Short mmCIF file of C-alpha atoms and ligand atoms in Angstrom, two decimals:
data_model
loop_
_atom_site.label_atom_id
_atom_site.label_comp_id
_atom_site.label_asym_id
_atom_site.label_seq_id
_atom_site.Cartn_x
_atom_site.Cartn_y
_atom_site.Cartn_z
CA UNK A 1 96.54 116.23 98.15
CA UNK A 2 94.82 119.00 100.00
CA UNK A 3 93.40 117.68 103.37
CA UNK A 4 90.16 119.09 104.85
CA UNK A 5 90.91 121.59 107.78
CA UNK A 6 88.30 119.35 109.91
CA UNK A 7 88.20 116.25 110.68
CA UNK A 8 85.47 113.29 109.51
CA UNK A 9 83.59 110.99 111.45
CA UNK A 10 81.71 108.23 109.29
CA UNK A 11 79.43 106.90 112.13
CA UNK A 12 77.96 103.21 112.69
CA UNK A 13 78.51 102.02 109.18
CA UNK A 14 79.37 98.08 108.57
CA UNK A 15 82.78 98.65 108.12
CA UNK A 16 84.92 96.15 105.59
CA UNK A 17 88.25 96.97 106.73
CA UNK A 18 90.48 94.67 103.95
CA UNK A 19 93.20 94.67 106.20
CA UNK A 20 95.10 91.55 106.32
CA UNK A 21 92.66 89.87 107.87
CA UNK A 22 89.35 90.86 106.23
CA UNK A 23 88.13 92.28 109.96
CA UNK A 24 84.36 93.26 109.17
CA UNK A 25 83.28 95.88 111.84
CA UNK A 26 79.50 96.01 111.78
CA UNK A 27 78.01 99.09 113.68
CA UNK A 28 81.45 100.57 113.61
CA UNK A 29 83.02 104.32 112.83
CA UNK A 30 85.78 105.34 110.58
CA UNK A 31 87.47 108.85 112.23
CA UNK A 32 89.49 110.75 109.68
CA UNK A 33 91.94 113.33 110.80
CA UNK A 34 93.83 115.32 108.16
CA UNK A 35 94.60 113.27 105.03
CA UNK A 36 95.06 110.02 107.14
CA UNK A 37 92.65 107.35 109.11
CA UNK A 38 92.94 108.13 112.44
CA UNK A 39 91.15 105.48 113.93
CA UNK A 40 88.44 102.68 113.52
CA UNK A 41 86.55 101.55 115.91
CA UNK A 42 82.71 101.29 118.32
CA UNK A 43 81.74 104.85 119.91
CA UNK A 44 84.28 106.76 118.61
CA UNK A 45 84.34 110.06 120.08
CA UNK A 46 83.85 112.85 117.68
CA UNK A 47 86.57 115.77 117.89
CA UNK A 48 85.76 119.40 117.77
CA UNK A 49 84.39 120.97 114.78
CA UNK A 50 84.27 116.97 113.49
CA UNK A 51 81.68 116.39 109.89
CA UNK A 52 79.84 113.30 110.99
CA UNK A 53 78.33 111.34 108.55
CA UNK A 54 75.74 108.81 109.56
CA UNK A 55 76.49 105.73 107.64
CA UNK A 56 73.94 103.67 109.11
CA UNK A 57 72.09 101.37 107.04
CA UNK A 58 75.84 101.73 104.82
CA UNK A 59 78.76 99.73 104.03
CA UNK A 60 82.37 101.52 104.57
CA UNK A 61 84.93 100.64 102.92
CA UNK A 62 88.41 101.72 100.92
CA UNK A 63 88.14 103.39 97.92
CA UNK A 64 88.61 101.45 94.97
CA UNK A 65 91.71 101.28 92.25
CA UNK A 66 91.71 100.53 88.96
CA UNK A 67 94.52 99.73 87.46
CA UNK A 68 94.03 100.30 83.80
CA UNK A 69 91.42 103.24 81.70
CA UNK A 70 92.56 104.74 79.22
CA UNK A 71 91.02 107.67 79.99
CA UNK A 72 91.01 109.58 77.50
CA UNK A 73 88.74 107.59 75.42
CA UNK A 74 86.28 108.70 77.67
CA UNK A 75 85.29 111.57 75.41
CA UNK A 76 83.71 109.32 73.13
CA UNK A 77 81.69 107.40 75.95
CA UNK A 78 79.95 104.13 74.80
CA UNK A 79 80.24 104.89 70.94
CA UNK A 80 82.29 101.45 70.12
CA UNK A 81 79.12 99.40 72.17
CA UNK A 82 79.22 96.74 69.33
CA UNK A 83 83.10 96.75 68.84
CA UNK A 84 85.51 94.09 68.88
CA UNK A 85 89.08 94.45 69.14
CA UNK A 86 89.60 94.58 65.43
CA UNK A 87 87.32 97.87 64.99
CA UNK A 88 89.12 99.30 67.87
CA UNK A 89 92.51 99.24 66.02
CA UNK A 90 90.94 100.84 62.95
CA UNK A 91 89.37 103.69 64.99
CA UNK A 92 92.26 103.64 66.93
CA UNK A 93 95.31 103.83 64.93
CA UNK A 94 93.84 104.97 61.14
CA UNK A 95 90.68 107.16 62.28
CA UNK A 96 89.35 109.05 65.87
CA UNK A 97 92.41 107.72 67.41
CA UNK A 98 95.16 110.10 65.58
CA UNK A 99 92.64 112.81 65.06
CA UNK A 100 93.01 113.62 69.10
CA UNK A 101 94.54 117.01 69.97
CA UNK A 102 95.83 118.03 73.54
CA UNK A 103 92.76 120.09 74.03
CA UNK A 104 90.89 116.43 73.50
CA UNK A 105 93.15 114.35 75.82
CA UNK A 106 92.57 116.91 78.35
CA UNK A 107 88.82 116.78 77.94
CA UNK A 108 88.49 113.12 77.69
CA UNK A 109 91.00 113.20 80.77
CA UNK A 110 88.92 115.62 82.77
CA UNK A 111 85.17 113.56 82.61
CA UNK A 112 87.46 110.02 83.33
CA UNK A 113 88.63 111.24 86.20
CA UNK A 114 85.20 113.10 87.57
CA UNK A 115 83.56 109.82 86.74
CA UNK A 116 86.09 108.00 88.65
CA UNK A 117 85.33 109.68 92.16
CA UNK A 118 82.11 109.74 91.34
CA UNK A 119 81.53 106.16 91.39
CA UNK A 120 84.41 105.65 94.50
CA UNK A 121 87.42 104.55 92.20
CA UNK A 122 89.75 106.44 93.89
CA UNK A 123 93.05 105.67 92.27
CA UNK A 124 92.96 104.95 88.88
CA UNK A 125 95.70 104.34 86.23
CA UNK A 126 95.22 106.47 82.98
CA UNK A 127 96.84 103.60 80.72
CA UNK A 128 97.50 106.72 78.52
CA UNK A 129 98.42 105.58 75.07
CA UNK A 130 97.73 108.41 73.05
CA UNK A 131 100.26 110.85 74.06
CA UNK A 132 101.73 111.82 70.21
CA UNK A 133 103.23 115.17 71.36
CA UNK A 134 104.60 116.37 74.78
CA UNK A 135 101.79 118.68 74.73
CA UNK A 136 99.38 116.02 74.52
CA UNK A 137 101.24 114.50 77.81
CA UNK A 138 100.87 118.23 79.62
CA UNK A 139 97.10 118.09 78.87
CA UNK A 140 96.77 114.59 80.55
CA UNK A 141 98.78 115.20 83.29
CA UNK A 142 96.39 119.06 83.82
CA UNK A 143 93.42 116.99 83.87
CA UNK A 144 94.46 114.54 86.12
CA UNK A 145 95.63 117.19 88.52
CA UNK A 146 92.14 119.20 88.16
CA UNK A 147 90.28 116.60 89.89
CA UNK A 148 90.79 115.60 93.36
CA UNK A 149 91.72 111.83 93.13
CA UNK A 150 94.46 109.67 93.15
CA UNK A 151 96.28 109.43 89.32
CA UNK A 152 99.09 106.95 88.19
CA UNK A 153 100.19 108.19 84.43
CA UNK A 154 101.15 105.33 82.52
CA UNK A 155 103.08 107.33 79.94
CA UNK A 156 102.60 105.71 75.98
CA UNK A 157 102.30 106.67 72.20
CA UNK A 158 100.81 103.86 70.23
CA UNK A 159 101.70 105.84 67.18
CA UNK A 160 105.51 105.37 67.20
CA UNK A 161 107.76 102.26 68.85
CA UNK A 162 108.36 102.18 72.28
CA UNK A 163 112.13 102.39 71.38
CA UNK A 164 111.56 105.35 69.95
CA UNK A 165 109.42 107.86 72.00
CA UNK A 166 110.48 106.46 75.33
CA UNK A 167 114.62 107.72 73.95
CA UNK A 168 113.31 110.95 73.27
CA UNK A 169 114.07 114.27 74.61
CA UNK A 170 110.83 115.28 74.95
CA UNK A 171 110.42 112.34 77.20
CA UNK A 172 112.94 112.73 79.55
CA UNK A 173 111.82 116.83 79.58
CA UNK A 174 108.75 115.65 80.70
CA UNK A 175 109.56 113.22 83.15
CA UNK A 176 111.50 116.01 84.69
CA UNK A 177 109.04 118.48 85.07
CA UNK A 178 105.76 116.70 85.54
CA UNK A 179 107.07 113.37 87.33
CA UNK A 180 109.52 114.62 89.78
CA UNK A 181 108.20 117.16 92.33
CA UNK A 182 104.75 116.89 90.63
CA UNK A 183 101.39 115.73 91.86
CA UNK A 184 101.08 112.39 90.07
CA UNK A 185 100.05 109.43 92.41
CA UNK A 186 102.79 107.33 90.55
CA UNK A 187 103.79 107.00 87.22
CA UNK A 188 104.33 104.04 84.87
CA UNK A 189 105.36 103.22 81.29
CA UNK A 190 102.87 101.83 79.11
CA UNK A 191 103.49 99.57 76.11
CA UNK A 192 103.13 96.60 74.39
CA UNK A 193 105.59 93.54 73.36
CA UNK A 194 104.99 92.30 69.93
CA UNK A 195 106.98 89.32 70.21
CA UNK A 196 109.25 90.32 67.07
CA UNK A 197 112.49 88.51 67.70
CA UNK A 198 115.05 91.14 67.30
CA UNK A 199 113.10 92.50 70.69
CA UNK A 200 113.12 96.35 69.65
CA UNK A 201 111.62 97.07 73.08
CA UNK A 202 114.40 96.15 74.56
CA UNK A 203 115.28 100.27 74.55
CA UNK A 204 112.31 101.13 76.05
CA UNK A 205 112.67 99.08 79.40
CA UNK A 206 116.08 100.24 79.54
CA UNK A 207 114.64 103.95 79.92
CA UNK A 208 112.49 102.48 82.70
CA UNK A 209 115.21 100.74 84.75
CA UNK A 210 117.36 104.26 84.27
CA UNK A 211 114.21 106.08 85.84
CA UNK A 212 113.31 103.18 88.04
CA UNK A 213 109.83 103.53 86.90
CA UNK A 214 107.60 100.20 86.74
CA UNK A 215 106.13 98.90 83.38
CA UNK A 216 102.31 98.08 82.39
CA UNK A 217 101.80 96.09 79.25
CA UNK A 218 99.06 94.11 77.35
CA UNK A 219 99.69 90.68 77.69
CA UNK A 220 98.58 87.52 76.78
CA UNK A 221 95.94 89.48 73.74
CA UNK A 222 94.36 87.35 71.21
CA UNK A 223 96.41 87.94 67.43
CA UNK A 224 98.50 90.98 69.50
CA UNK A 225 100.72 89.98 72.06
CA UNK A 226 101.24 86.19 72.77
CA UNK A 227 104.18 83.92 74.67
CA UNK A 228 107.43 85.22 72.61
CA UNK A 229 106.24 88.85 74.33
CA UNK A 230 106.76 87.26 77.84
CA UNK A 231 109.43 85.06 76.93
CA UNK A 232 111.72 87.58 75.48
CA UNK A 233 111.21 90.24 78.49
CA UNK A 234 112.07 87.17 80.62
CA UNK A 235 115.50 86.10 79.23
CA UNK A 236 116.26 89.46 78.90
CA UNK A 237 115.54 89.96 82.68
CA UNK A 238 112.68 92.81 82.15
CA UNK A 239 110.19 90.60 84.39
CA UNK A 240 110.68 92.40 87.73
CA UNK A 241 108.65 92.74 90.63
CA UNK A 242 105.81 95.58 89.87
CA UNK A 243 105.25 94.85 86.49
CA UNK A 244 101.80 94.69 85.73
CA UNK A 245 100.48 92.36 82.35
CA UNK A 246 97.08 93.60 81.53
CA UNK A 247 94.99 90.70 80.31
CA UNK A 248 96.81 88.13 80.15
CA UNK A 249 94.28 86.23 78.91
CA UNK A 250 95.85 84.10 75.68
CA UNK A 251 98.59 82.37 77.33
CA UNK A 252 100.55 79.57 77.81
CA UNK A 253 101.23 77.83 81.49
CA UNK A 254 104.83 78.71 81.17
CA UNK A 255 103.71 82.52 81.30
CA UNK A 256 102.17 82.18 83.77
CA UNK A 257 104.73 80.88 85.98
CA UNK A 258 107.23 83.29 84.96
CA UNK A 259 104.72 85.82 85.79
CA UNK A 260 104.22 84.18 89.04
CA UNK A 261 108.22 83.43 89.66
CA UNK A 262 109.02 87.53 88.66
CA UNK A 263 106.73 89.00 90.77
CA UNK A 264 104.29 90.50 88.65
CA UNK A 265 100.57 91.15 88.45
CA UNK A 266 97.76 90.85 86.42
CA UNK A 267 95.60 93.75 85.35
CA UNK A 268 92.14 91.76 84.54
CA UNK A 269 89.76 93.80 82.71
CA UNK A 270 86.64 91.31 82.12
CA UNK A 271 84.10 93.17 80.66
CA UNK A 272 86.69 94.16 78.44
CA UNK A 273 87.82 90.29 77.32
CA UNK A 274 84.79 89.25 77.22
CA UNK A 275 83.98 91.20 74.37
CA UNK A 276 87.00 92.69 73.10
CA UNK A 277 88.40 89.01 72.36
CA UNK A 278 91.35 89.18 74.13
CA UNK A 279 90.52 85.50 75.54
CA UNK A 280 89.44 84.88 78.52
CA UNK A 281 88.99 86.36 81.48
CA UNK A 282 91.91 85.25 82.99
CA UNK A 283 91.46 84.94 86.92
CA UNK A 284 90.48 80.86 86.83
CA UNK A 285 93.93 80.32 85.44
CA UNK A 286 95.64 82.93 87.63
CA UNK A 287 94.40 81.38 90.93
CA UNK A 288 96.28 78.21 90.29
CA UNK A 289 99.45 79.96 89.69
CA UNK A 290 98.91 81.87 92.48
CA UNK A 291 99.65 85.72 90.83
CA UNK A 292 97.90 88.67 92.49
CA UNK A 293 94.33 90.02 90.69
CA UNK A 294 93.62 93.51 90.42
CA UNK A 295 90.63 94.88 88.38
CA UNK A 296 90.39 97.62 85.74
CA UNK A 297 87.69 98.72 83.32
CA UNK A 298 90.27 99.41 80.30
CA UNK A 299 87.98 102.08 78.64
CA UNK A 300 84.21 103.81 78.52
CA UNK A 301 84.69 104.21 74.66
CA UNK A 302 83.22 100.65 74.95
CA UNK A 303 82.19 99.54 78.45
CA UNK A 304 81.19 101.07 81.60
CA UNK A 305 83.89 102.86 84.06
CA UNK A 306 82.83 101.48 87.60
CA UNK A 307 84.45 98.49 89.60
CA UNK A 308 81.20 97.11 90.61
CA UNK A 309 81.50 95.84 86.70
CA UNK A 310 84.32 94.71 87.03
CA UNK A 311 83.66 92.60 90.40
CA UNK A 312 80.57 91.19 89.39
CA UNK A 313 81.60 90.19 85.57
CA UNK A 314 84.69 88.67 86.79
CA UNK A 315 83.60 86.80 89.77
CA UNK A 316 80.35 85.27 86.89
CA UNK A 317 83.48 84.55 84.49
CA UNK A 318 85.34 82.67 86.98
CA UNK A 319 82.80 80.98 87.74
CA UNK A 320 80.64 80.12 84.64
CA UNK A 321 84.35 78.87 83.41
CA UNK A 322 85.04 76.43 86.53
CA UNK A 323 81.35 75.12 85.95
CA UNK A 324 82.16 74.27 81.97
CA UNK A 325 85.30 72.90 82.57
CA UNK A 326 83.98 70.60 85.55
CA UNK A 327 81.10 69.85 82.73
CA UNK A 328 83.36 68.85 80.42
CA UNK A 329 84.32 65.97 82.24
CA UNK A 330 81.21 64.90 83.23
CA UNK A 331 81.50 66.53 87.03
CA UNK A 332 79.55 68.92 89.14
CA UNK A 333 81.21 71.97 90.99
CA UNK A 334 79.69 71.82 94.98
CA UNK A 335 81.31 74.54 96.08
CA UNK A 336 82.96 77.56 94.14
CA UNK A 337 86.43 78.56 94.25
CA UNK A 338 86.22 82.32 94.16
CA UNK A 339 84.30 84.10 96.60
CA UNK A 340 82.83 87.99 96.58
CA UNK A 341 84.95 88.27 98.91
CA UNK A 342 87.74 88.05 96.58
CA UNK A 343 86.95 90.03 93.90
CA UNK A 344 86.00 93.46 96.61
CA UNK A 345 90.25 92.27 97.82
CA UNK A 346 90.78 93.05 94.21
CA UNK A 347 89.16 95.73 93.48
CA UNK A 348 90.88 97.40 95.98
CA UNK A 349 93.82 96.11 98.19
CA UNK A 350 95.06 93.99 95.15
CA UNK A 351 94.80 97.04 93.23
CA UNK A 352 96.89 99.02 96.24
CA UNK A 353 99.63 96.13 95.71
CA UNK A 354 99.89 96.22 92.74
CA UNK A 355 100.89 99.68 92.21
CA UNK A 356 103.27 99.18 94.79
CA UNK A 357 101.10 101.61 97.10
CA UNK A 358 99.95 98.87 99.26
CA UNK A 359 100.86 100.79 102.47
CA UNK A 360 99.09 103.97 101.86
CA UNK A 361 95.55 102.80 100.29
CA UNK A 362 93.45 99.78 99.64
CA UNK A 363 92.78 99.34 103.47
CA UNK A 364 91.15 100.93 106.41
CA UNK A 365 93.60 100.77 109.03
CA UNK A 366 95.08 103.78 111.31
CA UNK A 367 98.35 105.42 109.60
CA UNK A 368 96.95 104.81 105.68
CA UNK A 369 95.91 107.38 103.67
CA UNK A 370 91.63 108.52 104.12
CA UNK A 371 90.84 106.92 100.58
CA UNK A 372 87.06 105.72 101.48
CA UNK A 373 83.69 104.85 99.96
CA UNK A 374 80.71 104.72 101.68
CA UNK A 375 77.52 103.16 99.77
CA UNK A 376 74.36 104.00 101.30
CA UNK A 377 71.24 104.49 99.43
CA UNK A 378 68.20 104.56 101.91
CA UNK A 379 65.95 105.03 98.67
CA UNK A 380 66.76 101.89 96.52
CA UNK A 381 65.22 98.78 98.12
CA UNK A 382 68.21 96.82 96.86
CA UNK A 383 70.38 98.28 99.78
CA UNK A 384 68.29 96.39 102.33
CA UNK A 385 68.60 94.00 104.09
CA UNK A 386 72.63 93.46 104.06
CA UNK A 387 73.56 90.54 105.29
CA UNK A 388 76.37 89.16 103.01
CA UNK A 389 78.65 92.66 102.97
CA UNK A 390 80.61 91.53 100.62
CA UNK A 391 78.35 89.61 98.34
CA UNK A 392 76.00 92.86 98.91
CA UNK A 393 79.11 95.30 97.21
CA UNK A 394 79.41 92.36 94.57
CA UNK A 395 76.10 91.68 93.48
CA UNK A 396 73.76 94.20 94.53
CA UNK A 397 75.28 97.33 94.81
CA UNK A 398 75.52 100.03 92.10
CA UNK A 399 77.81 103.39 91.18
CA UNK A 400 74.16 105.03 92.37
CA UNK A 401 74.46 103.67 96.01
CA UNK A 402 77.98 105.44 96.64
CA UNK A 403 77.27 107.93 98.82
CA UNK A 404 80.25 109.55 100.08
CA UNK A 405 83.71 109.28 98.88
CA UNK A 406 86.98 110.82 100.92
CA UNK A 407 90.34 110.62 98.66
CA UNK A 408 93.55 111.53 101.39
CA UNK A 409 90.98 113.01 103.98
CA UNK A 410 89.01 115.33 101.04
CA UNK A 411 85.24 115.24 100.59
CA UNK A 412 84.93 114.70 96.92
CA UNK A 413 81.11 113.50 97.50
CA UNK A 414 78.45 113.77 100.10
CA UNK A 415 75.77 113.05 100.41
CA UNK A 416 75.47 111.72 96.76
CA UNK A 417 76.92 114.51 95.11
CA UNK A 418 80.52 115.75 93.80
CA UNK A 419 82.00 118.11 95.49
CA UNK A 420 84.39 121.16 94.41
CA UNK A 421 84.47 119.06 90.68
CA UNK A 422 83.07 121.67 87.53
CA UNK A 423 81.39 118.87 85.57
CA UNK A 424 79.58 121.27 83.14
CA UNK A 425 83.18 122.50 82.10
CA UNK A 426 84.21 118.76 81.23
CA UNK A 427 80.69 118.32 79.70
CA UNK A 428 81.89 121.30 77.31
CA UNK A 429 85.22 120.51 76.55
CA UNK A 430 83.68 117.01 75.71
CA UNK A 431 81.38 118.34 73.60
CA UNK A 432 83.93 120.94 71.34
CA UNK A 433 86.55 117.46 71.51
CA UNK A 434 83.25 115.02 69.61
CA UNK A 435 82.81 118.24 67.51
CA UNK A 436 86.21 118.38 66.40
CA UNK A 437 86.34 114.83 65.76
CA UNK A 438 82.66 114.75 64.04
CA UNK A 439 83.92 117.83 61.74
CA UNK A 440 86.83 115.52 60.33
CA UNK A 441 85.63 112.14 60.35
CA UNK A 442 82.93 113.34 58.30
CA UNK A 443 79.02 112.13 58.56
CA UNK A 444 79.82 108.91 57.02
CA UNK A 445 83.29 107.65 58.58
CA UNK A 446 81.76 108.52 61.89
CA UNK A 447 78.50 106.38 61.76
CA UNK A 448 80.31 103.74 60.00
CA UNK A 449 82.65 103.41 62.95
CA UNK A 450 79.91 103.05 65.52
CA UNK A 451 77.93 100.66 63.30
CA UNK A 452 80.15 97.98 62.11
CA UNK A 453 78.72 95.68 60.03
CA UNK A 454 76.71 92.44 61.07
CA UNK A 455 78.06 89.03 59.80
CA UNK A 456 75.75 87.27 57.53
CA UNK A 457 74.07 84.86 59.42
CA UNK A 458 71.09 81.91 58.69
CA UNK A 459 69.48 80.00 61.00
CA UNK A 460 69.53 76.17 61.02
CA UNK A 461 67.15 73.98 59.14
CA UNK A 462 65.14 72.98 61.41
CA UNK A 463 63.52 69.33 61.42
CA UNK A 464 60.90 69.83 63.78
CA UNK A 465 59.23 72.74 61.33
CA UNK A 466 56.27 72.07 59.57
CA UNK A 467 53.97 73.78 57.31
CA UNK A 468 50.85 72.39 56.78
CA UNK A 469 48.53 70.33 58.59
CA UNK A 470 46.72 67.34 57.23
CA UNK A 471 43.33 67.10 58.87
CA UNK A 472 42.62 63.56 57.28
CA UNK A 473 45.83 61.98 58.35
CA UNK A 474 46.09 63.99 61.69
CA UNK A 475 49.70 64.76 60.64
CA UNK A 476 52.22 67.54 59.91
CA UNK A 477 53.35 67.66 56.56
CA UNK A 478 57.20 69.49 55.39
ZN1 ZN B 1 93.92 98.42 77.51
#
């Protein structure tokens, strides 16, 4: 990561600090020196040659981390809207899915990752699953290293077993030359446990305990993955600390506390379960086994790609869910469990620890890494007044509102806009990938895949309907 040559000085903003203990610095200023946060504090004095920022009327605070987009999917932005998980698989595994060349990795790669700054998610983990060819895993890996954020690979192939490409030569070529030495963030391996009892995956965690590499695998996924999954990685001892189970949504109690006992965290993506139909959103469930929460967005092919989703749809799912269960036996929730101020901990130091890069980012304290958003739109009427800062990031602000974004002491946005990040070339390469795919698919396949069909549906009989109206009687008659 390239640092600035000067130094930054983010003045008077109300600074949410997320270190350990939530210190909220109203009025305060961040001072950046090199890639690292140099200090935080009242009246900071600026040093020479210094870029101030006023962030008055703002809220500072880390940048965010999202730990699971498949970001490649990105090049076909919002086209699955109407979706569930069963039309994913089709497109996924029999139609746009295979039909994705390096050249379309790379370009769905590229816009991911400019989208990610743009909106402040300054790590993210590209939950890359369709990496059929080592060339396809160079293209990710160039994409990710053209924009200037923070990138954990998680390395899969959803086209062969687990066992097989994770054995591979090409693999462990690539490993060599990208992982080592490279300019990754971190790197993971990404795959799924199907719960078949002769536990083929078994291979593939080997390879990761051999390359002491952490694993990050769907969990807990409605007709996909289910209890045997967790169960066999468990009395196999493949539940260690840094594991992270995306989902984990459709599961049993005794999951959860192995989860809990192992060390491991979930990955929840709600906007994702809520539609998708992995189950749901998990984080009611998780808070009474007590397993760390981070957030992800899983992919734009359906949903949007900013945490501010992702905080606001899981704090309303915890909460709708504590309501309906307190409902169902006849009682009233007086106070709720989960607070905003859990969800912005999530979406950003429990994202930190969960990637095991807890003391670099997720926090603005002196020594850690300059990863930081600042949202400050003097424009929208929603950014005034602020009096809940946390609440305010929850429920009010917007990708629009971030202002500024610093990822290891680098401008990536001022004043609104990117910085030193050629979006017209990833709106090209975008483009030539949707032709590519448009060209194959054919007219047909391609609407057909964005337009599923509609269940037939009637609406009740209704007993309250009438159609005519005796005047003599003064009655409705059926
Ligand atoms: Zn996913």
């Amino acid at each position: 990561m390239s640092a600035n040559n000067r130094p930054v000085l983010l003045r008077n903003g109300l600074v949410l600090t997320m270190d350990d203990s939530h210190t909220v610095l109203p009025g305060a200023d961040v001072l950046v020196v090199g890639d690292r946060i140099a200090e935080v504090g009242h009246g900071l004095t600026a040093p020479d040659g210094a870029v101030e920022i006023d962030a008055s009327g703002g809220i500072v605070m880390p940048g965010m981390v999202d730990t699971h987009r498949h970001m490649w999917q990105t090049a076909m932005r919002g086209y699955g809207a109407d979706w569930t998980l069963t039309q994913y698989f089709v497109w996924y595994y029999l139609e746009s899915g295979k039909l994705f060349r390096p050249e379309d990795i790379y370009a769905g790669n590229l816009l991911s990752a400019i989208e990610a700054i743009d909106a402040g998610v300054t790590t993210t983990v590209d939950w890359s699953h369709g990496l059929q060819s080592a060339d396809h895993a160079d293209a990710a890996v160039d994409a990710l290293e053209a924009v200037p954020g923070r990138f954990v690979l998680a390395y899969g192939n959803i086209q062969q077993g687990p066992w097989e490409w994770s054995t591979s030569d090409a693999f462990r070529d690539f490993h060599r030359r990208r992982v080592d030495g490279g300019r990754l963030a971190g790197f993971q391996m990404a795959f799924d446990v199907t719960g078949d009892p002769a536990f083929p995956e078994k291979a593939a965690f080997e390879v990761a305990r051999e390359l002491g590499v952490t694993v990050t695998t769907h969990a807990g996924v409605w007709g996909a993955t289910n209890d045997d999954g967790i169960r066999l990685m468990y009395e196999n001892g493949f539940m260690t600390p840094g594991t992270v189970y995306v989902h984990a949504a459709t599961l049993a109690a005794d999951s959860y506390h192995r989860i809990a006992a192992t060390g491991g965290s979930v990955s929840v993506s709600t906007e994702s379960e809520q539609s998708a139909g992995q189950g749901y959103p998990p984080t009611w469930q998780l808070r009474n086994h007590g397993i760390p929460v981070s957030l992800s967005m899983d992919t734009s092919v359906w949903w949007s790609g900013d945490l501010f989703s992702a905080m606001r749809t899981t704090l309303s799912a915890d909460r709708v869910r504590e309501h309906l269960e307190a409902h169902g036996k006849k009682e009233t929730v007086t106070h709720h469990h989960l607070r905003a101020e859990h969800v912005v901990d999530w979406a950003t130091r429990g994202g930190a620890k969960a990637l095991g890069m807890d003391s670099e980012v997720g926090a603005l304290t002196p020594g850690r890494q300059a990863d930081i958003v600042l949202i400050k739109n003097d424009a929208s009427p929603a950014m005034f007044p602020i009096l809940n800062p946390y609440g305010h990031v929850a429920f009010q602000a917007q990708r629009g509102d971030v202002h500024t974004v610093l990822v290891g002491g680098r401008l990536v946005k001022q004043d609104g806009k990117l910085v030193g990040t050629d979006l017209a070339a990833a709106r090209a390469k975008v483009g030539a990938t949707l032709d590519h795919l448009r060209e194959t698919l054919g007219e047909e396949a391609w609407q057909r895949g964005m337009n599923p069909d509609i269940p037939e549906a009637s609406v009740l009989e209704n007993p309250y309907q009438y159609t005519e109206y005796d005047a003599g009687s003064a009655q409705w008659k059926h």
